[in-house]
Structures are given as structure tokens and as C-alpha cells.
């Protein structure tokens, strides 16, 4: 089972999070699914789409979708997320921890501020 998902976050009477696509093995696969959903995803409420605008955030992994309907406007953020912990499968957290240790050893991204900053 993959650790990557595509999610939609929006407000419709209450704040909602929908899983569009689950179980992708790689981040690249999740990004492909995200980009495919940008022009097709519709909220669980009915809307008569007249115009769709898609904005890309600076991280290049999140998008704002604005759908203008006949009477209303709807906004949604589409993004990818990685599963890093699962209480029914502790191996998920261990696998993520090992990947992070490997990234530090190879000079990958660092989450802490280096000394001297």
C-alpha cells in the first residue's frame, strides 16, 4: 500500500476534507493524480460550472481551484499528503523515520536550523 494521497479541502456549511485518490506509491504518482483532478474535480454539493480558474501555490504541490457557477462561487484547495503514522500499522512510521534518516545522511533537506544562523 502506498503512502501518498490527493486531498481536497473546502468549506461547504462546514470545513471538509475529501480524499480524491489514495494509496499512491510515490510522490510523483500522487502529483500526476493531483494535476489530473485540477480540471475535473467537483465538490460533493451540486454546482453548475460556468468557469474554472486554477492557481498554483509557490510550493508547486498545492493548487487553489475557483469554480464560478450560475449563482455562486466555490473555492477548494487540492494538495498531496504523505501518510507518516498509522496506529494499526506501526511499520508506516518506522519506514518514514528510516527515509528521513537516509535523507539526512545523504545531505537531503533539513528541518532544523543549522548552527550559526
PDB file of C-alpha atoms in Angstrom:
ATOM      1  CA  UNK A   1       0.000   0.000   0.000  1.00  0.00           C
ATOM      2  CA  UNK A   2       1.301   3.439  -0.914  1.00  0.00           C
ATOM      3  CA  UNK A   3       1.707   6.322   1.479  1.00  0.00           C
ATOM      4  CA  UNK A   4       0.626   9.209  -0.800  1.00  0.00           C
ATOM      5  CA  UNK A   5      -2.883  10.664  -1.175  1.00  0.00           C
ATOM      6  CA  UNK A   6      -4.543  13.543  -3.007  1.00  0.00           C
ATOM      7  CA  UNK A   7      -6.910  15.592  -0.863  1.00  0.00           C
ATOM      8  CA  UNK A   8      -9.402  18.395  -1.421  1.00  0.00           C
ATOM      9  CA  UNK A   9     -10.096  20.911   1.348  1.00  0.00           C
ATOM     10  CA  UNK A  10     -13.022  23.316   1.188  1.00  0.00           C
ATOM     11  CA  UNK A  11     -15.819  24.963   3.134  1.00  0.00           C
ATOM     12  CA  UNK A  12     -19.423  23.985   2.437  1.00  0.00           C
ATOM     13  CA  UNK A  13     -21.573  24.631   5.512  1.00  0.00           C
ATOM     14  CA  UNK A  14     -18.669  23.082   7.448  1.00  0.00           C
ATOM     15  CA  UNK A  15     -14.974  22.652   6.757  1.00  0.00           C
ATOM     16  CA  UNK A  16     -14.449  19.452   4.727  1.00  0.00           C
ATOM     17  CA  UNK A  17     -11.554  17.294   3.638  1.00  0.00           C
ATOM     18  CA  UNK A  18     -12.121  14.717   0.886  1.00  0.00           C
ATOM     19  CA  UNK A  19      -9.696  12.046  -0.232  1.00  0.00           C
ATOM     20  CA  UNK A  20      -9.674  12.131  -4.034  1.00  0.00           C
ATOM     21  CA  UNK A  21      -7.075   9.441  -4.559  1.00  0.00           C
ATOM     22  CA  UNK A  22      -5.415   7.115  -2.029  1.00  0.00           C
ATOM     23  CA  UNK A  23      -2.568   4.633  -1.923  1.00  0.00           C
ATOM     24  CA  UNK A  24      -0.076   6.033  -4.430  1.00  0.00           C
ATOM     25  CA  UNK A  25       3.387   4.520  -4.067  1.00  0.00           C
ATOM     26  CA  UNK A  26       5.390   7.617  -4.971  1.00  0.00           C
ATOM     27  CA  UNK A  27       5.092  11.362  -4.645  1.00  0.00           C
ATOM     28  CA  UNK A  28       5.341  11.637  -8.438  1.00  0.00           C
ATOM     29  CA  UNK A  29       2.303   9.397  -8.908  1.00  0.00           C
ATOM     30  CA  UNK A  30       0.342  11.490  -6.405  1.00  0.00           C
ATOM     31  CA  UNK A  31       1.329  14.705  -8.217  1.00  0.00           C
ATOM     32  CA  UNK A  32       0.156  13.209 -11.527  1.00  0.00           C
ATOM     33  CA  UNK A  33      -3.220  12.364  -9.969  1.00  0.00           C
ATOM     34  CA  UNK A  34      -3.414  15.844  -8.447  1.00  0.00           C
ATOM     35  CA  UNK A  35      -2.822  17.528 -11.796  1.00  0.00           C
ATOM     36  CA  UNK A  36      -5.428  15.286 -13.445  1.00  0.00           C
ATOM     37  CA  UNK A  37      -8.008  16.273 -10.812  1.00  0.00           C
ATOM     38  CA  UNK A  38      -7.489  20.031 -11.243  1.00  0.00           C
ATOM     39  CA  UNK A  39      -9.806  20.280 -14.230  1.00  0.00           C
ATOM     40  CA  UNK A  40     -12.328  17.597 -13.281  1.00  0.00           C
ATOM     41  CA  UNK A  41     -12.852  17.624  -9.515  1.00  0.00           C
ATOM     42  CA  UNK A  42     -16.235  18.851  -8.315  1.00  0.00           C
ATOM     43  CA  UNK A  43     -17.387  19.254  -4.728  1.00  0.00           C
ATOM     44  CA  UNK A  44     -19.881  16.864  -3.208  1.00  0.00           C
ATOM     45  CA  UNK A  45     -22.502  19.602  -3.492  1.00  0.00           C
ATOM     46  CA  UNK A  46     -24.063  20.342  -6.856  1.00  0.00           C
ATOM     47  CA  UNK A  47     -22.781  23.336  -8.784  1.00  0.00           C
ATOM     48  CA  UNK A  48     -23.416  24.355 -12.378  1.00  0.00           C
ATOM     49  CA  UNK A  49     -19.898  25.201 -13.556  1.00  0.00           C
ATOM     50  CA  UNK A  50     -19.536  28.164 -15.900  1.00  0.00           C
ATOM     51  CA  UNK A  51     -15.864  28.973 -15.344  1.00  0.00           C
ATOM     52  CA  UNK A  52     -12.908  27.330 -13.614  1.00  0.00           C
ATOM     53  CA  UNK A  53      -9.712  29.067 -12.551  1.00  0.00           C
ATOM     54  CA  UNK A  54      -6.712  27.139 -11.233  1.00  0.00           C
ATOM     55  CA  UNK A  55      -3.973  28.850  -9.211  1.00  0.00           C
ATOM     56  CA  UNK A  56      -0.705  27.122  -8.302  1.00  0.00           C
ATOM     57  CA  UNK A  57       0.864  27.891  -4.923  1.00  0.00           C
ATOM     58  CA  UNK A  58       4.593  28.609  -4.726  1.00  0.00           C
ATOM     59  CA  UNK A  59       5.352  25.109  -3.373  1.00  0.00           C
ATOM     60  CA  UNK A  60       4.160  23.716  -6.751  1.00  0.00           C
ATOM     61  CA  UNK A  61       2.378  20.893  -4.910  1.00  0.00           C
ATOM     62  CA  UNK A  62      -0.830  22.718  -3.936  1.00  0.00           C
ATOM     63  CA  UNK A  63      -3.487  24.376  -6.066  1.00  0.00           C
ATOM     64  CA  UNK A  64      -6.457  26.642  -5.481  1.00  0.00           C
ATOM     65  CA  UNK A  65      -9.426  25.835  -7.713  1.00  0.00           C
ATOM     66  CA  UNK A  66     -12.103  28.502  -8.103  1.00  0.00           C
ATOM     67  CA  UNK A  67     -15.328  27.413  -9.792  1.00  0.00           C
ATOM     68  CA  UNK A  68     -17.833  30.071 -10.734  1.00  0.00           C
ATOM     69  CA  UNK A  69     -21.354  28.780 -11.145  1.00  0.00           C
ATOM     70  CA  UNK A  70     -24.593  30.364 -12.197  1.00  0.00           C
ATOM     71  CA  UNK A  71     -25.311  31.763  -8.741  1.00  0.00           C
ATOM     72  CA  UNK A  72     -22.304  31.071  -6.589  1.00  0.00           C
ATOM     73  CA  UNK A  73     -18.545  30.766  -6.409  1.00  0.00           C
ATOM     74  CA  UNK A  74     -16.790  27.779  -4.863  1.00  0.00           C
ATOM     75  CA  UNK A  75     -13.145  27.556  -3.736  1.00  0.00           C
ATOM     76  CA  UNK A  76     -11.137  24.439  -2.992  1.00  0.00           C
ATOM     77  CA  UNK A  77      -7.502  23.644  -2.213  1.00  0.00           C
ATOM     78  CA  UNK A  78      -6.134  20.470  -3.797  1.00  0.00           C
ATOM     79  CA  UNK A  79      -2.865  19.065  -2.475  1.00  0.00           C
ATOM     80  CA  UNK A  80      -0.930  15.901  -1.826  1.00  0.00           C
ATOM     81  CA  UNK A  81      -0.097  14.428   1.566  1.00  0.00           C
ATOM     82  CA  UNK A  82       2.064  11.589   2.817  1.00  0.00           C
ATOM     83  CA  UNK A  83       0.906   9.113   5.455  1.00  0.00           C
ATOM     84  CA  UNK A  84       3.539   9.207   8.205  1.00  0.00           C
ATOM     85  CA  UNK A  85       1.807   7.314  11.009  1.00  0.00           C
ATOM     86  CA  UNK A  86      -0.928   4.683  11.251  1.00  0.00           C
ATOM     87  CA  UNK A  87      -1.964   3.287  14.631  1.00  0.00           C
ATOM     88  CA  UNK A  88      -2.952  -0.040  13.072  1.00  0.00           C
ATOM     89  CA  UNK A  89       0.328  -0.355  11.156  1.00  0.00           C
ATOM     90  CA  UNK A  90       3.361   0.861  13.152  1.00  0.00           C
ATOM     91  CA  UNK A  91       5.633  -0.107  10.249  1.00  0.00           C
ATOM     92  CA  UNK A  92       4.442   3.030   8.407  1.00  0.00           C
ATOM     93  CA  UNK A  93       6.032   5.353  10.961  1.00  0.00           C
ATOM     94  CA  UNK A  94       9.214   3.259  11.055  1.00  0.00           C
ATOM     95  CA  UNK A  95       9.524   3.336   7.240  1.00  0.00           C
ATOM     96  CA  UNK A  96       9.104   7.134   7.207  1.00  0.00           C
ATOM     97  CA  UNK A  97      11.645   7.526  10.026  1.00  0.00           C
ATOM     98  CA  UNK A  98      14.192   5.434   8.115  1.00  0.00           C
ATOM     99  CA  UNK A  99      13.628   7.518   4.962  1.00  0.00           C
ATOM    100  CA  UNK A 100      14.213  10.724   6.938  1.00  0.00           C
ATOM    101  CA  UNK A 101      17.418   9.345   8.488  1.00  0.00           C
ATOM    102  CA  UNK A 102      18.612   8.386   4.985  1.00  0.00           C
ATOM    103  CA  UNK A 103      17.866  11.902   3.697  1.00  0.00           C
ATOM    104  CA  UNK A 104      19.944  13.458   6.485  1.00  0.00           C
ATOM    105  CA  UNK A 105      22.872  11.149   5.787  1.00  0.00           C
ATOM    106  CA  UNK A 106      22.861  11.995   2.079  1.00  0.00           C
ATOM    107  CA  UNK A 107      22.647  15.735   2.652  1.00  0.00           C
ATOM    108  CA  UNK A 108      18.927  15.899   1.894  1.00  0.00           C
ATOM    109  CA  UNK A 109      16.509  18.513   3.219  1.00  0.00           C
ATOM    110  CA  UNK A 110      16.945  19.552   6.829  1.00  0.00           C
ATOM    111  CA  UNK A 111      14.131  20.605   9.143  1.00  0.00           C
ATOM    112  CA  UNK A 112      16.350  22.211  11.745  1.00  0.00           C
ATOM    113  CA  UNK A 113      18.227  25.495  11.591  1.00  0.00           C
ATOM    114  CA  UNK A 114      21.956  24.927  11.018  1.00  0.00           C
ATOM    115  CA  UNK A 115      24.376  26.255  13.643  1.00  0.00           C
ATOM    116  CA  UNK A 116      25.438  29.848  13.065  1.00  0.00           C
ATOM    117  CA  UNK A 117      22.112  31.108  11.669  1.00  0.00           C
TER     118      UNK A 117
END
